Every structure is written in structure tokens, then in C-alpha cells.
mmCIF file of N, CA and C in Angstrom:
data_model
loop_
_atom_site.group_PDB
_atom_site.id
_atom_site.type_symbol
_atom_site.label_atom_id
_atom_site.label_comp_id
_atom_site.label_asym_id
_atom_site.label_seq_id
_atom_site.Cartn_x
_atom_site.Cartn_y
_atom_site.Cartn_z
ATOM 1 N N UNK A 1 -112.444 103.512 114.840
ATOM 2 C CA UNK A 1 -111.245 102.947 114.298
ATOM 3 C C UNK A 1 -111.050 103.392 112.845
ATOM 4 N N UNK A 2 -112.523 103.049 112.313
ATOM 5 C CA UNK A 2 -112.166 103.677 110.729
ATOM 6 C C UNK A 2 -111.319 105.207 110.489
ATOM 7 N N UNK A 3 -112.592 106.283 111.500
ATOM 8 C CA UNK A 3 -111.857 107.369 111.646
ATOM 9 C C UNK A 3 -110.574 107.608 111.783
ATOM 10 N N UNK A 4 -109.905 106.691 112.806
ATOM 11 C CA UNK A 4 -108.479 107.325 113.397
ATOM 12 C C UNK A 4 -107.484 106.865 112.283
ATOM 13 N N UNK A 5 -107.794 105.801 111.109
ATOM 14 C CA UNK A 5 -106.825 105.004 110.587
ATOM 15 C C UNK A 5 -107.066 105.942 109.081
ATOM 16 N N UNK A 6 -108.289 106.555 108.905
ATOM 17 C CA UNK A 6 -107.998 107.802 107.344
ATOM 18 C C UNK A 6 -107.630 109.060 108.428
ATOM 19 N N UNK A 7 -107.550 109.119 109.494
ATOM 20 C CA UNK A 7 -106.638 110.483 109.902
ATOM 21 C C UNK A 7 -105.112 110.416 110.439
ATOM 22 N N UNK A 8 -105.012 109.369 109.868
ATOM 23 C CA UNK A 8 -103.572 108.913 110.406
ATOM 24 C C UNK A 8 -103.321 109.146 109.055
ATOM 25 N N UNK A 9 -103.883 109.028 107.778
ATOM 26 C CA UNK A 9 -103.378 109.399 106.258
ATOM 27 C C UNK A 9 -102.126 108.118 106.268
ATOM 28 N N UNK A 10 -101.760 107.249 106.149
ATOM 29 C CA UNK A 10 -100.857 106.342 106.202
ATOM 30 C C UNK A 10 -101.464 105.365 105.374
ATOM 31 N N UNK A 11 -103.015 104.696 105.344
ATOM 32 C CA UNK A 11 -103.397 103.951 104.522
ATOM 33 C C UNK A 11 -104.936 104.425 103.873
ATOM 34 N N UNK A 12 -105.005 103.901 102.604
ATOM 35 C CA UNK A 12 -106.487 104.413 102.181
ATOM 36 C C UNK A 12 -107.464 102.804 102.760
ATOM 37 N N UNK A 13 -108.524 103.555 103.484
ATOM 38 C CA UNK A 13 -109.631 103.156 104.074
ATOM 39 C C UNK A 13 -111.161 102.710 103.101
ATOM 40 N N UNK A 14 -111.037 101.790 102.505
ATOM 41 C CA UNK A 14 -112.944 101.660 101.654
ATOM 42 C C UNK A 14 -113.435 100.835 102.851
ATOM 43 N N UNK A 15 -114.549 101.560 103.503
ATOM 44 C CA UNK A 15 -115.214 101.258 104.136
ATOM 45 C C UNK A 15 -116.714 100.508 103.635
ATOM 46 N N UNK A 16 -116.772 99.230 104.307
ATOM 47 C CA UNK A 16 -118.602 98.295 103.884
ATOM 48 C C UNK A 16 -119.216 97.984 105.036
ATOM 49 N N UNK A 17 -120.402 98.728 104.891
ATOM 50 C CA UNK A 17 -121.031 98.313 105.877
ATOM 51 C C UNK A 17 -122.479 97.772 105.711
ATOM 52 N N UNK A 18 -123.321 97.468 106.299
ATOM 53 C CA UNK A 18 -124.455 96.613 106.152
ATOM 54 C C UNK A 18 -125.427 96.723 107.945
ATOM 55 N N UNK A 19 -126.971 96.616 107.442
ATOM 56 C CA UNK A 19 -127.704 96.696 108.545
ATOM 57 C C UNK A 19 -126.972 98.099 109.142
ATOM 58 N N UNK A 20 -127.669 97.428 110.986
ATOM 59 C CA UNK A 20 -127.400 98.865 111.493
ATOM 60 C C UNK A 20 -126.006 99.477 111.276
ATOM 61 N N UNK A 21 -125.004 99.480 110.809
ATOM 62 C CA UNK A 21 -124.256 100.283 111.112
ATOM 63 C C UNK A 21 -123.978 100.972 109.809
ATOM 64 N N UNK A 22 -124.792 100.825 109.025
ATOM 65 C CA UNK A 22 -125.069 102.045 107.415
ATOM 66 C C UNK A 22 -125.547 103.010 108.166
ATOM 67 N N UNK A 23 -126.785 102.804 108.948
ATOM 68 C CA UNK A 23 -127.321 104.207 109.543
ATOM 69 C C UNK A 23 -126.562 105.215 110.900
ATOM 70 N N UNK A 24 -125.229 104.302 111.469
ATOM 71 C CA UNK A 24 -124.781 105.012 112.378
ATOM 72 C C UNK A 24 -123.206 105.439 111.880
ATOM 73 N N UNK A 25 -123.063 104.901 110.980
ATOM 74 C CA UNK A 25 -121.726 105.812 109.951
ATOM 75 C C UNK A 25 -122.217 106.846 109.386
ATOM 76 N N UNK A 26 -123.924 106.860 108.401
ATOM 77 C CA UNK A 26 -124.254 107.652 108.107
ATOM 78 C C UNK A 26 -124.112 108.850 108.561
ATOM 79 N N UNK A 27 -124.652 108.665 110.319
ATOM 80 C CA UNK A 27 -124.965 109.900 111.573
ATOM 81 C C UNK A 27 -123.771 110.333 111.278
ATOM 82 N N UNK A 28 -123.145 109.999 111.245
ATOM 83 C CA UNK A 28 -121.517 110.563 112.208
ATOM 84 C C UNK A 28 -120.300 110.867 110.445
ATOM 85 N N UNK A 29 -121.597 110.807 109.314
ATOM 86 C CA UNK A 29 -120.522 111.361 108.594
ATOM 87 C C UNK A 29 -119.453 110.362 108.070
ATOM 88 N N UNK A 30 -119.531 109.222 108.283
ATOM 89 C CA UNK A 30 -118.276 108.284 107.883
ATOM 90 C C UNK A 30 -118.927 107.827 106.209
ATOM 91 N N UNK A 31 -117.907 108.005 105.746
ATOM 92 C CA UNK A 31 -117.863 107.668 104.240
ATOM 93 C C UNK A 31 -117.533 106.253 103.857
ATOM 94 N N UNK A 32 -118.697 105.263 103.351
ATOM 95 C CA UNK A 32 -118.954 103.928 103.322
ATOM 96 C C UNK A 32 -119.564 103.640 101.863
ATOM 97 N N UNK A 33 -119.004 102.070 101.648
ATOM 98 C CA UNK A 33 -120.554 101.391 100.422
ATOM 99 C C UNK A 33 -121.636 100.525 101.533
ATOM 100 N N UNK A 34 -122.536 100.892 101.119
ATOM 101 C CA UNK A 34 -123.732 100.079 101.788
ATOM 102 C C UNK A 34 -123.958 98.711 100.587
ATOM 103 N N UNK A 35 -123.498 97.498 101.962
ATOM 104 C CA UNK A 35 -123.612 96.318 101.301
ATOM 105 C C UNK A 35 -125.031 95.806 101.924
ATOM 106 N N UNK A 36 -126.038 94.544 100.966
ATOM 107 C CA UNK A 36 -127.060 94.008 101.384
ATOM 108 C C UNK A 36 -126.280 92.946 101.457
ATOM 109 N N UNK A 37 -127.624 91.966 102.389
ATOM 110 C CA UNK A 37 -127.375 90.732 102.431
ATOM 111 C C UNK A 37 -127.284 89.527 102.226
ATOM 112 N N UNK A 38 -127.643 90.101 100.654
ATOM 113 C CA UNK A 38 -127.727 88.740 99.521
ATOM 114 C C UNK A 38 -126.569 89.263 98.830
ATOM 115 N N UNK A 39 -125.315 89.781 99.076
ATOM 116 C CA UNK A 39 -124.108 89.743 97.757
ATOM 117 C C UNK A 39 -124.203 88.419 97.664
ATOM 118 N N UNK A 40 -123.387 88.484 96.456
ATOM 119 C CA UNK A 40 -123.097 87.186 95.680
ATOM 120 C C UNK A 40 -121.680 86.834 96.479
ATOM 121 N N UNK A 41 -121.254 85.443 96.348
ATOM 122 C CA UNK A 41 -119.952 85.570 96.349
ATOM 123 C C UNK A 41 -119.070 85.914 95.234
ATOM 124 N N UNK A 42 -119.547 86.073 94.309
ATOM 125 C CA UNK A 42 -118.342 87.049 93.126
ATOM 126 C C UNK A 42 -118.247 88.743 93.458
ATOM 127 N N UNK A 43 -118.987 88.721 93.982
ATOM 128 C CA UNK A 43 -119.021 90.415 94.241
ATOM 129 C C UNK A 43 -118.213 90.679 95.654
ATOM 130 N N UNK A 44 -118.061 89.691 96.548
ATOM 131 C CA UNK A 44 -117.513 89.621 97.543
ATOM 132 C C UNK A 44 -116.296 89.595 97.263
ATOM 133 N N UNK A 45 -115.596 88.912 96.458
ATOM 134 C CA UNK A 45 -113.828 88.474 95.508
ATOM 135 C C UNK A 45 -114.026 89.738 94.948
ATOM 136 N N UNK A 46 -114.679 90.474 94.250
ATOM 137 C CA UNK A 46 -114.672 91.602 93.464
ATOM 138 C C UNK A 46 -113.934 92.691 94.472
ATOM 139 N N UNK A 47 -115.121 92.868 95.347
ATOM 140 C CA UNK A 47 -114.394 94.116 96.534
ATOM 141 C C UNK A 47 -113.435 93.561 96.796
ATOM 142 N N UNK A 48 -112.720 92.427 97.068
ATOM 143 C CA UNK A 48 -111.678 92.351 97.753
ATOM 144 C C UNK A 48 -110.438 91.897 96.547
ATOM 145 N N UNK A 49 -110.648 92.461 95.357
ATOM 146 C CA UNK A 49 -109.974 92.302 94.221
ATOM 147 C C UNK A 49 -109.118 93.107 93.783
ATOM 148 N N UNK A 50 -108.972 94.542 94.745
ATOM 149 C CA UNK A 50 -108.241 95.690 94.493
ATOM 150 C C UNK A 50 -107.273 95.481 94.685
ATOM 151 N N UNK A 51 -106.216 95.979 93.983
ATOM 152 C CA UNK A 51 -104.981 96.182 93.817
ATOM 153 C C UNK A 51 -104.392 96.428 94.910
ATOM 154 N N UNK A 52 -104.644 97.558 95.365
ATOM 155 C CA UNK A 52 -104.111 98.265 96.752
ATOM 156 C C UNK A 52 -104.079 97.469 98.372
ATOM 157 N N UNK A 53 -105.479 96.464 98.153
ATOM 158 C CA UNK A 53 -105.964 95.470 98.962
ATOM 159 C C UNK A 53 -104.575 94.725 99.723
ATOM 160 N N UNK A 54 -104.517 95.838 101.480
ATOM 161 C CA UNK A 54 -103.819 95.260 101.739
ATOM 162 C C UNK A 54 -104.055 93.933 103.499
ATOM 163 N N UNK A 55 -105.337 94.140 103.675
ATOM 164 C CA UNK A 55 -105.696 93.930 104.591
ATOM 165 C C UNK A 55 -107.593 93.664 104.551
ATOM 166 N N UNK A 56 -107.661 92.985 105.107
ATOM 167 C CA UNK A 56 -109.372 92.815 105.383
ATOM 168 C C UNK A 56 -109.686 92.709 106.982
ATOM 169 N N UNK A 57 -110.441 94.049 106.957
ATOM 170 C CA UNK A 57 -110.345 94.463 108.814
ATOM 171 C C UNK A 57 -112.093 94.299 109.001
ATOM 172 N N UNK A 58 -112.436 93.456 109.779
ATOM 173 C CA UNK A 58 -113.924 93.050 110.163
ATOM 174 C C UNK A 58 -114.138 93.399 111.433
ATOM 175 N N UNK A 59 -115.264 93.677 111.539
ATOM 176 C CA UNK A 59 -116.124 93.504 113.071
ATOM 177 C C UNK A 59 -116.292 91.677 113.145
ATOM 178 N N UNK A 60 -117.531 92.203 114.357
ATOM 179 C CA UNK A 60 -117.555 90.309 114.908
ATOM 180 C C UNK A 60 -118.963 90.570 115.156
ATOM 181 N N UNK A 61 -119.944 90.506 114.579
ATOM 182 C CA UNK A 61 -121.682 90.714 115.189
ATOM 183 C C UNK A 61 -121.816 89.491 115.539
ATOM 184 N N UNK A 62 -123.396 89.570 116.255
ATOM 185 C CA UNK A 62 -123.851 88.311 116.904
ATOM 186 C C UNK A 62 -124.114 87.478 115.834
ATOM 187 N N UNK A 63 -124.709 87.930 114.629
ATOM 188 C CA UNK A 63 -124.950 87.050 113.323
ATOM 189 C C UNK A 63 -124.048 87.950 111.581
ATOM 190 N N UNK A 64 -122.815 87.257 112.568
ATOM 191 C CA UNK A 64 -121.763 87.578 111.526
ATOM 192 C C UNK A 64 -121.860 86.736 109.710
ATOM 193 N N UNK A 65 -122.982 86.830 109.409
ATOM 194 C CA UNK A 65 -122.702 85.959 107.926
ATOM 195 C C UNK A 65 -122.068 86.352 106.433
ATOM 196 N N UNK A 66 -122.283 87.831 107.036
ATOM 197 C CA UNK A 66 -121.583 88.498 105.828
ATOM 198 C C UNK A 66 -119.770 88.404 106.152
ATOM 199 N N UNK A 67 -120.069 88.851 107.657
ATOM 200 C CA UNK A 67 -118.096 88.758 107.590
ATOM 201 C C UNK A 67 -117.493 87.685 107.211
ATOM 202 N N UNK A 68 -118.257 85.981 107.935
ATOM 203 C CA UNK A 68 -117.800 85.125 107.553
ATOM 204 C C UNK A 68 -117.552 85.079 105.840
ATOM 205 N N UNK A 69 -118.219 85.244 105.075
ATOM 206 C CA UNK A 69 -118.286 85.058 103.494
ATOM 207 C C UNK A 69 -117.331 86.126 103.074
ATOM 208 N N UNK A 70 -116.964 87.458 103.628
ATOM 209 C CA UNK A 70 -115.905 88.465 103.494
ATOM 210 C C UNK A 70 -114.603 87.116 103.768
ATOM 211 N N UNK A 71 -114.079 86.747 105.323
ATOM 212 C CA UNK A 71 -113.176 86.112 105.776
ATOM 213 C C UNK A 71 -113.079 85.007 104.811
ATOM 214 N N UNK A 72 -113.741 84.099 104.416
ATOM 215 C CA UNK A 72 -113.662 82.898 103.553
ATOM 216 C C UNK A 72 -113.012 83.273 102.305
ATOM 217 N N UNK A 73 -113.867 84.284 101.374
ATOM 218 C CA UNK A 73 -113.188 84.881 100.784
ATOM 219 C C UNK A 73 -111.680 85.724 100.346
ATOM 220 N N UNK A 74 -111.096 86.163 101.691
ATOM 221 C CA UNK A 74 -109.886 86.972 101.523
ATOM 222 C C UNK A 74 -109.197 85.697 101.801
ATOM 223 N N UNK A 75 -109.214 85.034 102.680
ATOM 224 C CA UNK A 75 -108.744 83.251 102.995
ATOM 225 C C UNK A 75 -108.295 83.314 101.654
ATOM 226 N N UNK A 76 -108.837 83.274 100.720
ATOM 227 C CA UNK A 76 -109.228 82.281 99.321
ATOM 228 C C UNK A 76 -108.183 83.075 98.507
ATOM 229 N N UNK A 77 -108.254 84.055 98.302
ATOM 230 C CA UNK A 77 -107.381 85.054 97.694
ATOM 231 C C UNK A 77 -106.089 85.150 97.988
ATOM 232 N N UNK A 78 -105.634 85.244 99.674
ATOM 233 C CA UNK A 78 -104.819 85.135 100.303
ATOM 234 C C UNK A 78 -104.614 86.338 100.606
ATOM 235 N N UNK A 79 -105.634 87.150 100.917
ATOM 236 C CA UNK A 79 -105.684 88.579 101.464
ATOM 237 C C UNK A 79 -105.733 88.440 103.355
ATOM 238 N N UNK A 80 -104.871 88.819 103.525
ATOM 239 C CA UNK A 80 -105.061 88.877 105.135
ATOM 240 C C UNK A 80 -105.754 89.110 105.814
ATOM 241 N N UNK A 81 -106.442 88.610 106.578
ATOM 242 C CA UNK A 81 -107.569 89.621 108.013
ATOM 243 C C UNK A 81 -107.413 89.339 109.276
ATOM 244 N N UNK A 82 -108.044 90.603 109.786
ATOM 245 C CA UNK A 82 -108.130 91.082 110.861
ATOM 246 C C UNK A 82 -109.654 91.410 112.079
ATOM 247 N N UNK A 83 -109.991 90.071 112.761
ATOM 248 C CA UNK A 83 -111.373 90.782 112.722
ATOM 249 C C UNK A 83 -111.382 91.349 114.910
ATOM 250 N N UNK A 84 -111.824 92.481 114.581
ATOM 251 C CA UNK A 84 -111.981 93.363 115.887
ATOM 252 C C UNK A 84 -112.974 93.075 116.400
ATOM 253 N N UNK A 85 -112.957 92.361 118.303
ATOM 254 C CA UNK A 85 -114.715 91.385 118.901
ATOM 255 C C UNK A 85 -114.741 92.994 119.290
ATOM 256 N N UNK A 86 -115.927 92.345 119.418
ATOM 257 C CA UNK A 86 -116.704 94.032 119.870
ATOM 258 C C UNK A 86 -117.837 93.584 121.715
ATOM 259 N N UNK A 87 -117.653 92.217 121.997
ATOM 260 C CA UNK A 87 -118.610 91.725 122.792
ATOM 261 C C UNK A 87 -118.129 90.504 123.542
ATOM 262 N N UNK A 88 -118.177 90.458 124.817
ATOM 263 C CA UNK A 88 -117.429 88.903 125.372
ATOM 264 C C UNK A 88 -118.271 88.167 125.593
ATOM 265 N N UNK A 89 -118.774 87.410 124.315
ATOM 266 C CA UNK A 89 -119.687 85.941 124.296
ATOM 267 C C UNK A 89 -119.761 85.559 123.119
ATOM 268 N N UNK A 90 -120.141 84.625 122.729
ATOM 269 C CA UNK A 90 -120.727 83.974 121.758
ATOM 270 C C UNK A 90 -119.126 83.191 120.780
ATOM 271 N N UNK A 91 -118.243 83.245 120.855
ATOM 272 C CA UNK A 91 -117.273 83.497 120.230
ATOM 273 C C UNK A 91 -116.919 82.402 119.094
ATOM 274 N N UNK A 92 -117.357 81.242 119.625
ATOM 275 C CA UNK A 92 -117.002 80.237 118.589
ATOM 276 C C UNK A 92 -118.269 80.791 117.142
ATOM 277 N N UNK A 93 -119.886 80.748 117.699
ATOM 278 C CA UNK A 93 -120.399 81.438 116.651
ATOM 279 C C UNK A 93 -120.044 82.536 115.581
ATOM 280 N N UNK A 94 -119.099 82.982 116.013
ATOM 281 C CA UNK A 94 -118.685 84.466 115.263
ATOM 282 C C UNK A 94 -118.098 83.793 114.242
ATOM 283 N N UNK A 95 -117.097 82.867 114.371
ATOM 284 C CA UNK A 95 -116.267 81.582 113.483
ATOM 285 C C UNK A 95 -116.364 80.617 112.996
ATOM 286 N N UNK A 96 -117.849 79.827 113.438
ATOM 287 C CA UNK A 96 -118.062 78.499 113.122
ATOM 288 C C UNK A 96 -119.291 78.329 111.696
ATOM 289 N N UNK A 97 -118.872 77.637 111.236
ATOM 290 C CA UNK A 97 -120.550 77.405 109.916
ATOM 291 C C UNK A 97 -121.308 76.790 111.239
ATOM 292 N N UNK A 98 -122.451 76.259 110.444
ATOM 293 C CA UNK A 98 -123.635 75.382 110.709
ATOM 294 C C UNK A 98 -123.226 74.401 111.422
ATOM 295 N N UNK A 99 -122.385 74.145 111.528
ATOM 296 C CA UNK A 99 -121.984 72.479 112.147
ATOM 297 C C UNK A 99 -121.140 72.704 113.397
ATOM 298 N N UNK A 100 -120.850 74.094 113.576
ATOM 299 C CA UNK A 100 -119.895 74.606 114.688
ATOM 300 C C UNK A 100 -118.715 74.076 114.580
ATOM 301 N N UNK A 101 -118.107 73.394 113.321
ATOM 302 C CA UNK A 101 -116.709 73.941 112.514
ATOM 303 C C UNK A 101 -115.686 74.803 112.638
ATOM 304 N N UNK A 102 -115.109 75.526 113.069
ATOM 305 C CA UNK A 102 -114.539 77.146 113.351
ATOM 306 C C UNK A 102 -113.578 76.792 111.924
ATOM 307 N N UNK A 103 -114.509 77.345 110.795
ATOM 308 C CA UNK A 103 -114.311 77.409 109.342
ATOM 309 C C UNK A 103 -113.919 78.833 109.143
ATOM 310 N N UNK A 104 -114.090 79.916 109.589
ATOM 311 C CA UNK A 104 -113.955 81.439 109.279
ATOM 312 C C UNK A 104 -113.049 82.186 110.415
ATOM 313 N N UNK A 105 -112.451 81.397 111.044
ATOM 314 C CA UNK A 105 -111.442 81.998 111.550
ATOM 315 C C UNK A 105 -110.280 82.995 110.959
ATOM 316 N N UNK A 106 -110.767 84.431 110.966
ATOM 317 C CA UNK A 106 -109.353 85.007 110.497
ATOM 318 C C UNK A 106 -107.946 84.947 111.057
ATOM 319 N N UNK A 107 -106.968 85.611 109.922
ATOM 320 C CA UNK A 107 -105.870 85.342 110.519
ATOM 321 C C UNK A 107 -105.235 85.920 111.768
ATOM 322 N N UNK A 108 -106.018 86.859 112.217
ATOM 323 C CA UNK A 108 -105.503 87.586 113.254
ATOM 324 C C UNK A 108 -107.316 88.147 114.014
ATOM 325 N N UNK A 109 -107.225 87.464 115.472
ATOM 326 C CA UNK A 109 -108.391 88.669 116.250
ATOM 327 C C UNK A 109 -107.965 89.193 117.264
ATOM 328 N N UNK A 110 -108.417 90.510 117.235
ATOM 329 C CA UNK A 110 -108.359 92.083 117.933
ATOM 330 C C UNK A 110 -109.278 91.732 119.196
ATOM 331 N N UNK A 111 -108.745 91.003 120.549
ATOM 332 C CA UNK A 111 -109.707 91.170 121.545
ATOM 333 C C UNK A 111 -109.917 92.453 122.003
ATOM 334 N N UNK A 112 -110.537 93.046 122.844
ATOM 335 C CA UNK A 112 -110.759 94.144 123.375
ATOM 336 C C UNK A 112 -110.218 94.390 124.915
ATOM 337 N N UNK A 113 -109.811 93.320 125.564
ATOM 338 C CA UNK A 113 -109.241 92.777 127.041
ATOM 339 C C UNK A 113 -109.200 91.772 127.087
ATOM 340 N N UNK A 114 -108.039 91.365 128.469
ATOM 341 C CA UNK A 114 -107.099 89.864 128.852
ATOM 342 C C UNK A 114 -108.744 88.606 129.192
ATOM 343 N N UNK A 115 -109.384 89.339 129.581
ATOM 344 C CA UNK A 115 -111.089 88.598 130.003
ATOM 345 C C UNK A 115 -111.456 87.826 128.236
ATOM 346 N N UNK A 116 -111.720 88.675 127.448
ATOM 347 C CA UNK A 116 -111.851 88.190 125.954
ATOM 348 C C UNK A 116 -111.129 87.300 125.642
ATOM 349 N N UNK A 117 -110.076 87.668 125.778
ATOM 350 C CA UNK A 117 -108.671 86.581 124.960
ATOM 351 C C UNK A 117 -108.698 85.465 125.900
ATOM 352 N N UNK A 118 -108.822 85.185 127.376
ATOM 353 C CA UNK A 118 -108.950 84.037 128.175
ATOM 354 C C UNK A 118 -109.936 83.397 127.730
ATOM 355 N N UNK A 119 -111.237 84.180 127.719
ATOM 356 C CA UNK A 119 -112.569 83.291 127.318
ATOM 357 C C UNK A 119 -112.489 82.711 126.048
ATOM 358 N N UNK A 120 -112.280 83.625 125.077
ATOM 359 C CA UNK A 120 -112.068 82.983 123.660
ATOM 360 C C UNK A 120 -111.230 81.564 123.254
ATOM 361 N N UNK A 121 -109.862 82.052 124.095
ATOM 362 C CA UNK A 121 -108.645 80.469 123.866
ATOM 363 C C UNK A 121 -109.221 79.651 124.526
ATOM 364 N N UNK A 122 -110.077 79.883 125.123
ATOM 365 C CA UNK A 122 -110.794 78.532 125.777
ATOM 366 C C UNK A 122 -111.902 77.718 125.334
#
């Protein structure tokens, strides 16, 4: 997706990634910042502090804690997002704090099929 959306040249792409998928953007050549998993939350408002900042486009991992703190964050700002499931399970986890809350719900999710989007609204 990253690929097709800087070869579409229509919007500029800063790509963050973290864990495995630093080493499989790496493979394949995709141009990224490698985030750890102790950012701060000021550094989190920071990246998402750009000017140009027109969108906040996430994955959905099984232990999403960074996206959630990305999503909370652009929430906060009032930066829009977008987060793309990549897997049909777990779904309230992808969204919920500790208390199973669905606190990090972005504003918009990218199912992958009508099976996802049934299971999920449910």
C-alpha cells in the first residue's frame, strides 16, 4: 500500500515502522523511520505535528500498542485516521485499553472483506 500510494505521486508518504516490519520494508527497499517501543507520547504529537499531516494510516497487529498511542494521539490533534485489519480476529483488542473500552477506535477502518466487516460490527 505504502508503495502504490508514493507511485501514484499524488501524496507524500513518511513511513513508521516498528518490530518486524523495520526488517521486511528494509528487504524490499521501502523507505521508513524505525520507531521503538518506548516513544514518549510527545514524540508521538511531534511526528504527527507536520504541517503537511494529512491523514494517519495504521495497520492493526495482534498487540497494537503503539498504533493505539499513534490513534489517541491524532484523535487529540484532530488529525484523521485510517487503520487497515490485516487479520479476521481479535478485533475489539486492536481498539480496546485494558478494560476492553474500545478507546482507540479510529475514524475510519479498512476491512479487507464483507466476512471482516460482519464479524467486526458485531
Amino acid at each position: 500500500m505504502i508503495e502504490a500510494l508514493r507511485a501514484e505521486g499524488r501524496v507524500t508518504v513518511e513511513a513508521l515502522a516498528y518490530r518486524q516490519a523495520c526488517a521486511l520494508w528494509t528487504k524490499r527497499d521501502l523507505a521508513h523511520q524505525k520507531l521503538t517501543d518506548n516513544i514518549t507520547p510527545s514524540e508521538v504529537e511531534r511526528l504527527l505535528q507536520s504541517p503537511d499531516a494529512a491523514l494517519l494510516l495504521t495497520g492493526s497487529s495482534f498487540d497494537p500498542s503503539l498504533e493505539k498511542r499513534f490513534i489517541a494521539a491524532a484523535r487529540e490533534s484532530g488529525l484523521p485516521s485510517l487503520t487497515v485489519l490485516d487479520f479476521w480476529s481479535h478485533y475489539a483488542l486492536r481498539f480496546s485499553d485494558a478494560d476492553g473500552h474500545l478507546v482507540y477506535v479510529p475514524d475510519r477502518i479498512a476491512a479487507m472483506d464483507k466476512r471482516a466487516h460482519a464479524e467486526m460490527a458485531a
